[in-house]
Tab-separated table of C-alpha atoms and ligand atoms in Angstrom:
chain	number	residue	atom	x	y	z
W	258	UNK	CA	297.296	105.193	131.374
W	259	UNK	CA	300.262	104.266	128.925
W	260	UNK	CA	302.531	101.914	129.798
W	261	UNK	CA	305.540	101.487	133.169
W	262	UNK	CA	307.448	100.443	130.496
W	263	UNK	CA	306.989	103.330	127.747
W	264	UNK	CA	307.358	106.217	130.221
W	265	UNK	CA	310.444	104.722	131.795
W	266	UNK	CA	311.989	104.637	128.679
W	267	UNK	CA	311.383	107.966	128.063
W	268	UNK	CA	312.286	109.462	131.208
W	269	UNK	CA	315.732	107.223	131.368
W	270	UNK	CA	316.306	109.132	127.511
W	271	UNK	CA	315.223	112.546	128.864
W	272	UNK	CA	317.620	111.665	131.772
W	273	UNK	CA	320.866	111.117	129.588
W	274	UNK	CA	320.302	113.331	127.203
W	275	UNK	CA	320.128	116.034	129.439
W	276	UNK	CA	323.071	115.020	131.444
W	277	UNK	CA	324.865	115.221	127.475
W	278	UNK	CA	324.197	118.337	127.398
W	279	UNK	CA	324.058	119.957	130.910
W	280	UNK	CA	327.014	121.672	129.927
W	281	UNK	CA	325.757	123.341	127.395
W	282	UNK	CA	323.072	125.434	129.087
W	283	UNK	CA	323.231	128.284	131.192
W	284	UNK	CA	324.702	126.963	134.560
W	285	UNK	CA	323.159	129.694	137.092
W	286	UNK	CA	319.457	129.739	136.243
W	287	UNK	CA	318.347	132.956	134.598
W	288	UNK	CA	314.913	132.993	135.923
W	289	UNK	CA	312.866	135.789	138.410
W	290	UNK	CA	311.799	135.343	141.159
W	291	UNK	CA	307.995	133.959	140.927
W	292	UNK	CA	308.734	133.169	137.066
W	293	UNK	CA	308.134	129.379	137.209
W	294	UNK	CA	304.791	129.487	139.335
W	295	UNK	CA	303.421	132.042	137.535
W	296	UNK	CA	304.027	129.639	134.261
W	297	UNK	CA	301.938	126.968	136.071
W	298	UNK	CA	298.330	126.246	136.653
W	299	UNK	CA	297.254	127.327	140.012
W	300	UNK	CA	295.093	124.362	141.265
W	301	UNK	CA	295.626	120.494	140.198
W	302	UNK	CA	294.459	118.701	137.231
W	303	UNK	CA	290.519	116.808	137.751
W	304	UNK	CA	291.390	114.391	135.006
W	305	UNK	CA	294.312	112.360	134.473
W	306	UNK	CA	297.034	113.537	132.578
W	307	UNK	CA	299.936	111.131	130.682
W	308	UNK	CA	303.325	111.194	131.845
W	309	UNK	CA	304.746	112.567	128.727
W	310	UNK	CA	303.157	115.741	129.711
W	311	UNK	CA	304.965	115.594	132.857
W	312	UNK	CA	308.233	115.628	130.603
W	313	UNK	CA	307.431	118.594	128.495
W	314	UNK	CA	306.331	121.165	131.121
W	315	UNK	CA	309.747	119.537	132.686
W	316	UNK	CA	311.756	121.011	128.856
W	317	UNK	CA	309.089	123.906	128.450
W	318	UNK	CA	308.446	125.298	131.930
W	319	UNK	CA	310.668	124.063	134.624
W	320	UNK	CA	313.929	123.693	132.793
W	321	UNK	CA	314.557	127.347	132.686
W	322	UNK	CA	314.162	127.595	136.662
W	323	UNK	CA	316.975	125.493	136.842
W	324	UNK	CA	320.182	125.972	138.088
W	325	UNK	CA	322.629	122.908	137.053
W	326	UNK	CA	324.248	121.350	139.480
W	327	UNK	CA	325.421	118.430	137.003
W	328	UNK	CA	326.556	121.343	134.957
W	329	UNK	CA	330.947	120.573	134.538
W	330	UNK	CA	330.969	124.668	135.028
W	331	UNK	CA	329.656	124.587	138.547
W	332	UNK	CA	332.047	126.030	140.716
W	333	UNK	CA	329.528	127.175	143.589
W	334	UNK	CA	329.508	126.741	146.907
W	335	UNK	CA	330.373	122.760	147.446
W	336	UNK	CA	330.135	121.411	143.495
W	337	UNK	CA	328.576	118.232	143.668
W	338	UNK	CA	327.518	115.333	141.167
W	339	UNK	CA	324.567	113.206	140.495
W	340	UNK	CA	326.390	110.095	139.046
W	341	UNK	CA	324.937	107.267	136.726
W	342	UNK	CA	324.903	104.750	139.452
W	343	UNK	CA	323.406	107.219	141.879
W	344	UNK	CA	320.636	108.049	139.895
W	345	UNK	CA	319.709	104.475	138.517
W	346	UNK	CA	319.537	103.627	141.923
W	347	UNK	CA	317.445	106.455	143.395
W	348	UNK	CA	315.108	105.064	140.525
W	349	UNK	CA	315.120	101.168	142.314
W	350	UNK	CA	314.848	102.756	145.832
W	351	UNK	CA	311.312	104.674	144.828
W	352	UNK	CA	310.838	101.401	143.582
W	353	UNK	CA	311.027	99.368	146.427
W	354	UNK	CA	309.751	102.291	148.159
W	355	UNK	CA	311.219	100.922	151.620
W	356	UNK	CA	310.007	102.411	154.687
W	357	UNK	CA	312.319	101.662	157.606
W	358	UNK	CA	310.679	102.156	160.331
W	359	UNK	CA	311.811	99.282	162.301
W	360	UNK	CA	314.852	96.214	161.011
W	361	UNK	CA	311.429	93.831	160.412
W	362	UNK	CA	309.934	96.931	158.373
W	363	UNK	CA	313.017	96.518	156.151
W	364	UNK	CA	316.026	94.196	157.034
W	365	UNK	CA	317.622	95.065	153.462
W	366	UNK	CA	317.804	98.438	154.316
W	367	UNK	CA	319.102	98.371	157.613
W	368	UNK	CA	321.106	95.984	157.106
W	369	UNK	CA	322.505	97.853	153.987
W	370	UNK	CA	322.607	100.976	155.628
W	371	UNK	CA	325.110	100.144	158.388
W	372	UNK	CA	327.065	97.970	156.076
W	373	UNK	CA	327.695	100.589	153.669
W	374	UNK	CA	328.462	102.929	156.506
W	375	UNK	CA	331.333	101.060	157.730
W	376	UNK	CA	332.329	100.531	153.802
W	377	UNK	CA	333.244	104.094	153.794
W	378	UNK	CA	333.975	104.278	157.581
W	379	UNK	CA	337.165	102.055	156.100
W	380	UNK	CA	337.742	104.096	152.787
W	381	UNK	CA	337.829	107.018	154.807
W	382	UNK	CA	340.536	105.300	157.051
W	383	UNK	CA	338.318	105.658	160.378
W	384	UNK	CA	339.207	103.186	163.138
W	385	UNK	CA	336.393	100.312	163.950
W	386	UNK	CA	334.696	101.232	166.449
W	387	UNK	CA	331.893	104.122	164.547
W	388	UNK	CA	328.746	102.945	164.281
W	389	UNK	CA	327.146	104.489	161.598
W	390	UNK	CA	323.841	105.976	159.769
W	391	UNK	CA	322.635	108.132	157.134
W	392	UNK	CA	321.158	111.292	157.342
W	393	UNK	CA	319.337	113.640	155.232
W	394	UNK	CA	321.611	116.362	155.665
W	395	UNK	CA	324.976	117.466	157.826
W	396	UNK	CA	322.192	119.932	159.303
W	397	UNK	CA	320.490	117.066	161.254
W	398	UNK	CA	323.408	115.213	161.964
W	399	UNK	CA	324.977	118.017	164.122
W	400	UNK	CA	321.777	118.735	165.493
W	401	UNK	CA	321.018	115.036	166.324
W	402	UNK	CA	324.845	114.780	167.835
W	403	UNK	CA	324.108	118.044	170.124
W	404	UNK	CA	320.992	117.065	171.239
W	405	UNK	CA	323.130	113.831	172.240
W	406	UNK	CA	325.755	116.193	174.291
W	407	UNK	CA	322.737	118.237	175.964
W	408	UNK	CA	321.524	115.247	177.274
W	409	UNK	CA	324.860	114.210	178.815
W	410	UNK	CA	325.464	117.149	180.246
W	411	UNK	CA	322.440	118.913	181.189
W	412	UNK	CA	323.953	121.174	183.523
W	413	UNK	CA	325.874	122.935	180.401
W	414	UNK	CA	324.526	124.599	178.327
W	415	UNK	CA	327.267	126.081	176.008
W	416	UNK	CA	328.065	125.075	172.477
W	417	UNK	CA	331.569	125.891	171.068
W	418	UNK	CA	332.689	126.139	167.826
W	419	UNK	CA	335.094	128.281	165.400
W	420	UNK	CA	333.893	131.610	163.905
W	421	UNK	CA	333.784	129.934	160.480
W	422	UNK	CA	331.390	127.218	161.599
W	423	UNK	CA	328.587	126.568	159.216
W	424	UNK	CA	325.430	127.882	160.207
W	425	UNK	CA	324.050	124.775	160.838
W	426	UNK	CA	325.269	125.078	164.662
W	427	UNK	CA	323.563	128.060	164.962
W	428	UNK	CA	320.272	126.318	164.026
W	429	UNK	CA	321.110	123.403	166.096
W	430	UNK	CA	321.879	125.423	169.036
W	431	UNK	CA	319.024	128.004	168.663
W	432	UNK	CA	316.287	124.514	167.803
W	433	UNK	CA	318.254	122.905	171.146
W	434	UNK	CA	318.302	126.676	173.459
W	435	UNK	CA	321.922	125.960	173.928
W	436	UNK	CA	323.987	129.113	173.728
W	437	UNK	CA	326.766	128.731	170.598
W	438	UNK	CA	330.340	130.411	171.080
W	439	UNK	CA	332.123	131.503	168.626
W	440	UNK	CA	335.948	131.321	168.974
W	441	UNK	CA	338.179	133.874	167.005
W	442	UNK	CA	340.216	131.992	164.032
W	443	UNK	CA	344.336	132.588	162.728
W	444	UNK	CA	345.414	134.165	159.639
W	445	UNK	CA	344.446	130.686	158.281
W	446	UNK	CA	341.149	131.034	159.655
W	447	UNK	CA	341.080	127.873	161.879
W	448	UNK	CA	339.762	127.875	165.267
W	449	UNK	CA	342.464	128.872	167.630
W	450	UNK	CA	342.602	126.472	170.582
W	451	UNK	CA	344.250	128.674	172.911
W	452	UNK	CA	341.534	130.594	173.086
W	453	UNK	CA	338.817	127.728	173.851
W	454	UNK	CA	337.005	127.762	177.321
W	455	UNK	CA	334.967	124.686	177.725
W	456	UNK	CA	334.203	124.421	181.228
W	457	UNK	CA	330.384	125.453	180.524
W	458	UNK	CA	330.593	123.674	177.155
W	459	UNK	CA	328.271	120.315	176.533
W	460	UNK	CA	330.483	119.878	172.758
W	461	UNK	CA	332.235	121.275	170.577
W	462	UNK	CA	332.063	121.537	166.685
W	463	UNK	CA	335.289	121.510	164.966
W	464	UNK	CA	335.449	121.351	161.361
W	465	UNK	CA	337.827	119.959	158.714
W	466	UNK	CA	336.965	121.814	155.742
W	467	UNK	CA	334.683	125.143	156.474
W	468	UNK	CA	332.625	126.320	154.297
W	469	UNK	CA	333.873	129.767	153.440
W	470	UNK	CA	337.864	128.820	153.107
W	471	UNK	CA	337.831	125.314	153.664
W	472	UNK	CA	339.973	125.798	156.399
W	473	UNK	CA	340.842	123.223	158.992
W	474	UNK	CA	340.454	123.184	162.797
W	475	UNK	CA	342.954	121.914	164.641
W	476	UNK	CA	341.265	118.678	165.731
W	477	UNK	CA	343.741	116.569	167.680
W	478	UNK	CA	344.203	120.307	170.197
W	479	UNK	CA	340.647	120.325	170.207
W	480	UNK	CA	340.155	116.703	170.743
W	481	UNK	CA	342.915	116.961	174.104
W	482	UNK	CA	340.915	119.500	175.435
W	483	UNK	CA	337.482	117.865	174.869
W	484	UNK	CA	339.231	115.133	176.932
W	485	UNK	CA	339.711	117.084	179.641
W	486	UNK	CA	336.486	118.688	180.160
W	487	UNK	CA	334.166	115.908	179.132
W	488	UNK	CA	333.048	118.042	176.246
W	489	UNK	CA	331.542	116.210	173.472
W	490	UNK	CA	333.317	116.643	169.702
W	491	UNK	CA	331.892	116.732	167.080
W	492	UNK	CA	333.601	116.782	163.693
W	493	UNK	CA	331.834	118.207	160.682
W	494	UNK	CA	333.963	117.020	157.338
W	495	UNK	CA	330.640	117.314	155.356
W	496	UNK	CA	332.663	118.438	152.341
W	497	UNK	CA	336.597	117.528	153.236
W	498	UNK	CA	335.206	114.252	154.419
W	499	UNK	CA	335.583	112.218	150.888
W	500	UNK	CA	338.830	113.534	150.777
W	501	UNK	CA	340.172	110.809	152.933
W	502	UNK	CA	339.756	108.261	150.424
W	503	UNK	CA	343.096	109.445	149.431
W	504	UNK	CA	345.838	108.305	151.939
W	505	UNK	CA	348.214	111.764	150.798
W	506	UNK	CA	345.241	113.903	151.615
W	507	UNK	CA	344.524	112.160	155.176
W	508	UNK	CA	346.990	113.894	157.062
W	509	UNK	CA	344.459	117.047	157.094
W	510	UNK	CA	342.047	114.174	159.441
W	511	UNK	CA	344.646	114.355	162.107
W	512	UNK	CA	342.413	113.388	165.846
W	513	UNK	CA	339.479	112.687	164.230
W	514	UNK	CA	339.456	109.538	165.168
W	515	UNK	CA	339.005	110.658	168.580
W	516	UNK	CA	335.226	112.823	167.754
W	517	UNK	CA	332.523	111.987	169.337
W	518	UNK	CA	330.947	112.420	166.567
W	519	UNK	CA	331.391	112.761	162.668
W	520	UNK	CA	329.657	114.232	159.338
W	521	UNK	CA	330.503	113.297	156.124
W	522	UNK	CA	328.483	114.344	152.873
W	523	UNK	CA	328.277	112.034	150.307
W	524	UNK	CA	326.099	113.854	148.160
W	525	UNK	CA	328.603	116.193	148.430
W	526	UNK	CA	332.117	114.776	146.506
W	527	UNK	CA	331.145	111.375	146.377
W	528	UNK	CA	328.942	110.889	143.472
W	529	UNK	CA	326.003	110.202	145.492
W	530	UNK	CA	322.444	112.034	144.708
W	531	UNK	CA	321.045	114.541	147.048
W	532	UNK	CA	320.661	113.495	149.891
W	533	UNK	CA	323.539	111.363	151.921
W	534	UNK	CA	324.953	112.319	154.867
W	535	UNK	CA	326.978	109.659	156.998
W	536	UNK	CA	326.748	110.475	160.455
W	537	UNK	CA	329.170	108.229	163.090
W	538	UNK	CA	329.557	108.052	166.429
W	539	UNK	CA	331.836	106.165	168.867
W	540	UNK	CA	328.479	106.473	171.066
W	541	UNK	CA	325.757	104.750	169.354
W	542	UNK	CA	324.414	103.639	173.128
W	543	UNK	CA	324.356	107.808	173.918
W	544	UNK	CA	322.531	108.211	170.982
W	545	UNK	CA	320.071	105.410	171.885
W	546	UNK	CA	319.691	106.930	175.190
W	547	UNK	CA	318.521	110.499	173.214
W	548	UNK	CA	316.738	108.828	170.479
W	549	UNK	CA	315.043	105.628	171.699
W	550	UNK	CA	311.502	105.872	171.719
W	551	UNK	CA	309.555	102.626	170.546
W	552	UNK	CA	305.213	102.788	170.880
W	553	UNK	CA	303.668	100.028	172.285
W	554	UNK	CA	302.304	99.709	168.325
W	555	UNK	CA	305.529	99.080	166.962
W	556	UNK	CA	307.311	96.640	169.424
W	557	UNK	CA	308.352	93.186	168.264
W	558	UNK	CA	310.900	90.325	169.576
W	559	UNK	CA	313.735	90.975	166.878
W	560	UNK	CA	317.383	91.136	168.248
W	561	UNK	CA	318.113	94.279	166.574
W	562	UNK	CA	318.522	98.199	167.276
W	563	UNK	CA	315.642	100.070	164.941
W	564	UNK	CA	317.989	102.957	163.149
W	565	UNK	CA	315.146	105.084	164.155
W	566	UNK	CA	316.416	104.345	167.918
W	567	UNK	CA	319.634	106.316	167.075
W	568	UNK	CA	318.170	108.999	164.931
W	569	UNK	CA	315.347	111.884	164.815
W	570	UNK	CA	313.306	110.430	162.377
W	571	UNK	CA	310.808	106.993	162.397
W	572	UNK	CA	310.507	106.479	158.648
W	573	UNK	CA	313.896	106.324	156.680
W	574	UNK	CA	314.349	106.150	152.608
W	575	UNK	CA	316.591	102.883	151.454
W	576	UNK	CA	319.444	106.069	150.553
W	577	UNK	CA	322.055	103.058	151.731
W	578	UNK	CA	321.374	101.568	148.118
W	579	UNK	CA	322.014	104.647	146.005
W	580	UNK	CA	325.741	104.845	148.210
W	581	UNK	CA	326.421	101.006	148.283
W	582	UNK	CA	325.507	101.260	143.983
W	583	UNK	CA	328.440	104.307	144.014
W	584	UNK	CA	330.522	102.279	146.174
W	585	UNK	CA	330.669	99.708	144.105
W	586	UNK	CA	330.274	101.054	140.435
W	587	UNK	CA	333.792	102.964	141.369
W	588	UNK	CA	335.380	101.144	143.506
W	589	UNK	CA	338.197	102.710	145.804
W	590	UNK	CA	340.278	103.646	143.136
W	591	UNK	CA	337.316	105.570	140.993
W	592	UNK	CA	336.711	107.917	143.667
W	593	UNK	CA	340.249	108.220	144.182
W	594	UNK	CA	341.066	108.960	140.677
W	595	UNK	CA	338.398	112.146	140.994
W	596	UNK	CA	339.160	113.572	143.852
W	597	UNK	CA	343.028	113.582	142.845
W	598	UNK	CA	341.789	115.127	139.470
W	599	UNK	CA	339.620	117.827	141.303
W	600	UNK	CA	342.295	118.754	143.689
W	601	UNK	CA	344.663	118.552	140.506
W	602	UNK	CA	342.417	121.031	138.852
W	603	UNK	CA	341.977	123.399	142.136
W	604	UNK	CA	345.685	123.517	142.321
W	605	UNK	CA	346.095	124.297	138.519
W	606	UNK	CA	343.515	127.388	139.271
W	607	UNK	CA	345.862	128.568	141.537
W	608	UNK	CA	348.751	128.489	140.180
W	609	UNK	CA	346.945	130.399	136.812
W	610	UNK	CA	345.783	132.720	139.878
W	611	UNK	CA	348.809	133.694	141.190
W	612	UNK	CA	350.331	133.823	137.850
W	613	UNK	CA	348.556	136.952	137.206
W	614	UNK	CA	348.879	140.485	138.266
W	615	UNK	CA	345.943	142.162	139.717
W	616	UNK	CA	344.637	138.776	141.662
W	617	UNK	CA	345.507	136.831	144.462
W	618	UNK	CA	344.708	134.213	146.750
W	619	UNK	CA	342.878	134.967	149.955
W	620	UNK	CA	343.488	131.438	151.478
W	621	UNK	CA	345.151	128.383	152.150
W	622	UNK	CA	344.326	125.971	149.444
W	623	UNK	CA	343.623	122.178	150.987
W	624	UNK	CA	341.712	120.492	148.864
W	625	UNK	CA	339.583	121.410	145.406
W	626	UNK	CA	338.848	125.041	146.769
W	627	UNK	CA	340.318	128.224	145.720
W	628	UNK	CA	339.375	131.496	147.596
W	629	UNK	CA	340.927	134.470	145.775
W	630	UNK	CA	339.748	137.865	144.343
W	631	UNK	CA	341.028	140.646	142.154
W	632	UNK	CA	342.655	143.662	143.062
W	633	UNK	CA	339.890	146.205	144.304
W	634	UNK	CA	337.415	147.106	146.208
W	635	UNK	CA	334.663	144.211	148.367
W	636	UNK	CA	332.114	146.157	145.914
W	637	UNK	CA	333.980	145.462	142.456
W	638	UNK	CA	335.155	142.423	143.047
W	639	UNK	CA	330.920	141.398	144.453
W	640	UNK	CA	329.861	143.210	140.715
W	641	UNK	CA	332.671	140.867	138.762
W	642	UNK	CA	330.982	137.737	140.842
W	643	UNK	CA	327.257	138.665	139.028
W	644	UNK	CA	328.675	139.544	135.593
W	645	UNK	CA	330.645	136.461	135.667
W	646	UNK	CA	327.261	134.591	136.756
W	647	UNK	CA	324.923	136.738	134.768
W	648	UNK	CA	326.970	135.337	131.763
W	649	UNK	CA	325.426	131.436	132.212
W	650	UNK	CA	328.861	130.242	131.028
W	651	UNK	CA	330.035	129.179	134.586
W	652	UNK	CA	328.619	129.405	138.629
W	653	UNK	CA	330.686	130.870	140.848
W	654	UNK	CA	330.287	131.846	144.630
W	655	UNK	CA	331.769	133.922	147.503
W	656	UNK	CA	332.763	134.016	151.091
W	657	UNK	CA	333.437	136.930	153.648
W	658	UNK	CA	337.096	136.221	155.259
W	659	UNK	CA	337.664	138.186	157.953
W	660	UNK	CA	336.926	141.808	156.235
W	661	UNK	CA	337.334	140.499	153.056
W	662	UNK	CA	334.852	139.982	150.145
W	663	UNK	CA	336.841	136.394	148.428
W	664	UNK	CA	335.612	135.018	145.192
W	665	UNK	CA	335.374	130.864	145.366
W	666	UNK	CA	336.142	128.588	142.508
W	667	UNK	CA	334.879	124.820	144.124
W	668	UNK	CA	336.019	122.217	141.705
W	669	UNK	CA	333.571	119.172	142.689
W	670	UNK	CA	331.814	117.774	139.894
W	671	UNK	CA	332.867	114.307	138.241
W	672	UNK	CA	331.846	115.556	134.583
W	673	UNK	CA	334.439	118.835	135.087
W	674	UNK	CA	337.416	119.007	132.762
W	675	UNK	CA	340.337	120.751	132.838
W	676	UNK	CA	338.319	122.957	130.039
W	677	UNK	CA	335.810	124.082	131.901
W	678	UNK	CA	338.504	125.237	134.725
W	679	UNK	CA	340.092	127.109	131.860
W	680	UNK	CA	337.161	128.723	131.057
W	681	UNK	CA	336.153	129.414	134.089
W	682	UNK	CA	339.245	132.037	134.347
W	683	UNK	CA	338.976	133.015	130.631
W	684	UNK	CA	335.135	134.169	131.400
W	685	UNK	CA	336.575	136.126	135.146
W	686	UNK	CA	339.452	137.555	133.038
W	687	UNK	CA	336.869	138.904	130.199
W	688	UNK	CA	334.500	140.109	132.836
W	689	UNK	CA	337.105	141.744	134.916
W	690	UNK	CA	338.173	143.686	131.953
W	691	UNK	CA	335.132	144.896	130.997
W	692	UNK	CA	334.380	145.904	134.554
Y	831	LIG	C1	331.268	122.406	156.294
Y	831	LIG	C2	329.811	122.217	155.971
Y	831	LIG	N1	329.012	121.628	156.867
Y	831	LIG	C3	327.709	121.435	156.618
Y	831	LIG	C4	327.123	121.855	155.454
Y	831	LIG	C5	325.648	121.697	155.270
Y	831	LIG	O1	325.351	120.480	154.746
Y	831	LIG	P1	323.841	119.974	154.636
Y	831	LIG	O2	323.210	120.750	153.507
Y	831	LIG	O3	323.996	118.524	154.355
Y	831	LIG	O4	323.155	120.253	155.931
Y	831	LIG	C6	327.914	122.450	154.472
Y	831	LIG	C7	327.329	122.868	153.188
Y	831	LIG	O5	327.964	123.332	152.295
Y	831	LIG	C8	329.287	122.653	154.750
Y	831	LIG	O6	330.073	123.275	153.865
């Protein structure tokens, strides 16, 4: 066995050097489908192997079936970053290899986990009064928050939500049997209130920030008529969410404060490594209701709530520490300073978009995404989306609005530069030419 030491070094170098030069290499992986596998042994090693063989199947094998999310030219779906803190720290947590289970099983974490939760509860500008907790994903958040609402209102069994919703409610509501209802959206494809009908409905999922137009609900409408009907809200931001570090953006996060329940991704625009997702709730003693569940096996005297009372899972990972080390490695004002750059960028897009003849924007810009497409057909403009991808030099995606086929440019990542945005348009300019 060589040494802790040795091999850390080495994977900390193979680390930073290929964050140097993520940019260089073909963004969109260029792989087929069964490519990698069929590169790799088919049963396990009998004798030990060193770690440095680890790293060069990682450079020989694996690094072509990757698609690079830490690329600066990633521009698909929700960009997100990996940042220095972030991964240092996901490197102490398997470390410590915490397993909270219980606060005695790890006070640190828990501990850490709901402090860091109300850290951003406050940079986000959400009223006391959220308790919160990390998830894996938005996915099981929502699904943890409806399972909540079923219990409260067992007689209903309806789940409402815009036609834009991710399709995480429809996995929540098909795992929970709960019907989901999908309400038509306006020509800015929000959820139109007018049309809601919750007198069946156990919640409703509004969100700030969908994922095909990142388009926002109108929350505090929503929110009066959740009031009414005893509906439960719940409020995905998963994306949007970091936006509200930035006081001039938080006007979009009118009546959120009034949710039930909220989603926030920071492994989406926050710097933190996948996965993070802050889940709070002005109704941790609801979710304790759902979630409580403690064996005779695991029962002690402490005076404190187990986070795996209020959540799905037993066993948690210490992800508080990889979010508290990007809390405080940028500080208020470092994840300010991005997000105003990325938005900067998104808008600078936009403006080169509608500069142009031939193209247009589909949508409402909000934040750091730009829907938009060239003139054509659904079928040219989905042939320009693989020729610009096919080309390695930047990842795009798309969304369906309404009957449209729209091309999305999501500006997310802290290594982008107002370079790669440029060519990013350069490379759909060239390819729509050539089309
Ligand atoms: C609005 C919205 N909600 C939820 C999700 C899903 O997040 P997760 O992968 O954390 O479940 C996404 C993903 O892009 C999203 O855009």
């Amino acid at each position: 066995m060589s040494s802790f030491r040795d091999d850390g070094a080495l994977a900390l170098d193979w680390v930073a050097s290929y964050l140097e030069r993520a940019g260089e290499l073909p963004v969109l992986s260029q792989v087929e489908p069964g490519q990698i596998r069929a590169a790799l042994p088919a049963s396990p090693p009998e004798e030990p192997e060193p770690f440095e063989a680890v790293l060069r199947d990682l450079d020989d094998v694996l690094l072509p079936g990757v698609t690079h999310w830490q690329s600066p030219r990633f521009f698909a779906y929700f960009a997100t970053t990996g940042s220095e803190p972030g991964i240092l720290a996901e490197l102490l947590i398997a470390g410590l290899n915490q397993v909270g289970i219980l606060w005695r099983s790890s006070p640190a974490l828990q501990e850490l986990e709901e402090l860091t939760l109300d850290w951003l509860r406050q940079l986000v500008g959400l009223p006391a009064g959220f308790h919160g907790h990390i998830e894996d994903t938005a996915s099981t958040g929502v699904l943890a928050s409806l399972a909540v609402a079923r219990m409260l209102h067992p007689d209903r069994r309806v789940v409402v939500c815009s036609e834009h919703v991710h399709s995480l409610a429809d996995k929540a509501a098909r795992l929970l049997e709960l019907e989901l209802r999908k309400v038509p959206v306006d020509d800015q494809f929000r959820l139109r209130p007018e049309l809601l009908e919750l007198n069946d409905a156990c919640a409703v999922v509004a969100t700030i920030g969908t994922t095909g137009a990142a388009a926002i609900d109108p929350v505090p409408a929503i929110a009066d008529r959740c009031q009414t009907t005893g509906a439960w809200l719940h409020v995905d931001a998963a994306y949007a969410g970091a936006a509200a570090v930035c006081p001039e953006l938080r006007h979009h996060f009118a009546g959120w404060d009034r949710a039930d329940s909220i989603t926030v991704n920071p492994h989406k625009w926050l710097g933190v490594p996948m996965d993070c997702s802050a889940l709070w709730t002005r109704r941790p003693e609801d979710f304790r209701r759902a979630f409580s569940l403690v064996p005779e096996f695991l029962q002690s005297s402490d005076d404190a709530v187990n986070l795996s009372e209020v959540s799905i899972p037993l066993g948690r990972r210490f992800r508080a520490l990889k979010l508290w080390a990007v809390l405080r490695c940028y500080g208020r004002a470092g994840l300010q300073e991005r997000i105003r750059e990325h938005v900067r960028l998104a808008a600078l897009f936009e403006e080169w978009v509608r500069g142009e003849p031939a193209w247009e924007i589909v949508a409402p810009r909000h934040f750091s995404l730009v829907c938009f497409r060239r003139e054509g057909s659904d079928a040219e403009n989905e042939r320009l989306l693989e020729r610009v991808n096919d080309s390695g030099e930047v990842f795009i995606s798309h969304a369906r609005l309404g009957d449209r086929y729209a091309l999305r440019l999501a500006v997310g990542n802290f290594r982008t530069s107002e370079d790669d945005v440029r060519t990013a348009w350069d490379v759909l300019r060239r390819e729509a030419s050539a089309l």
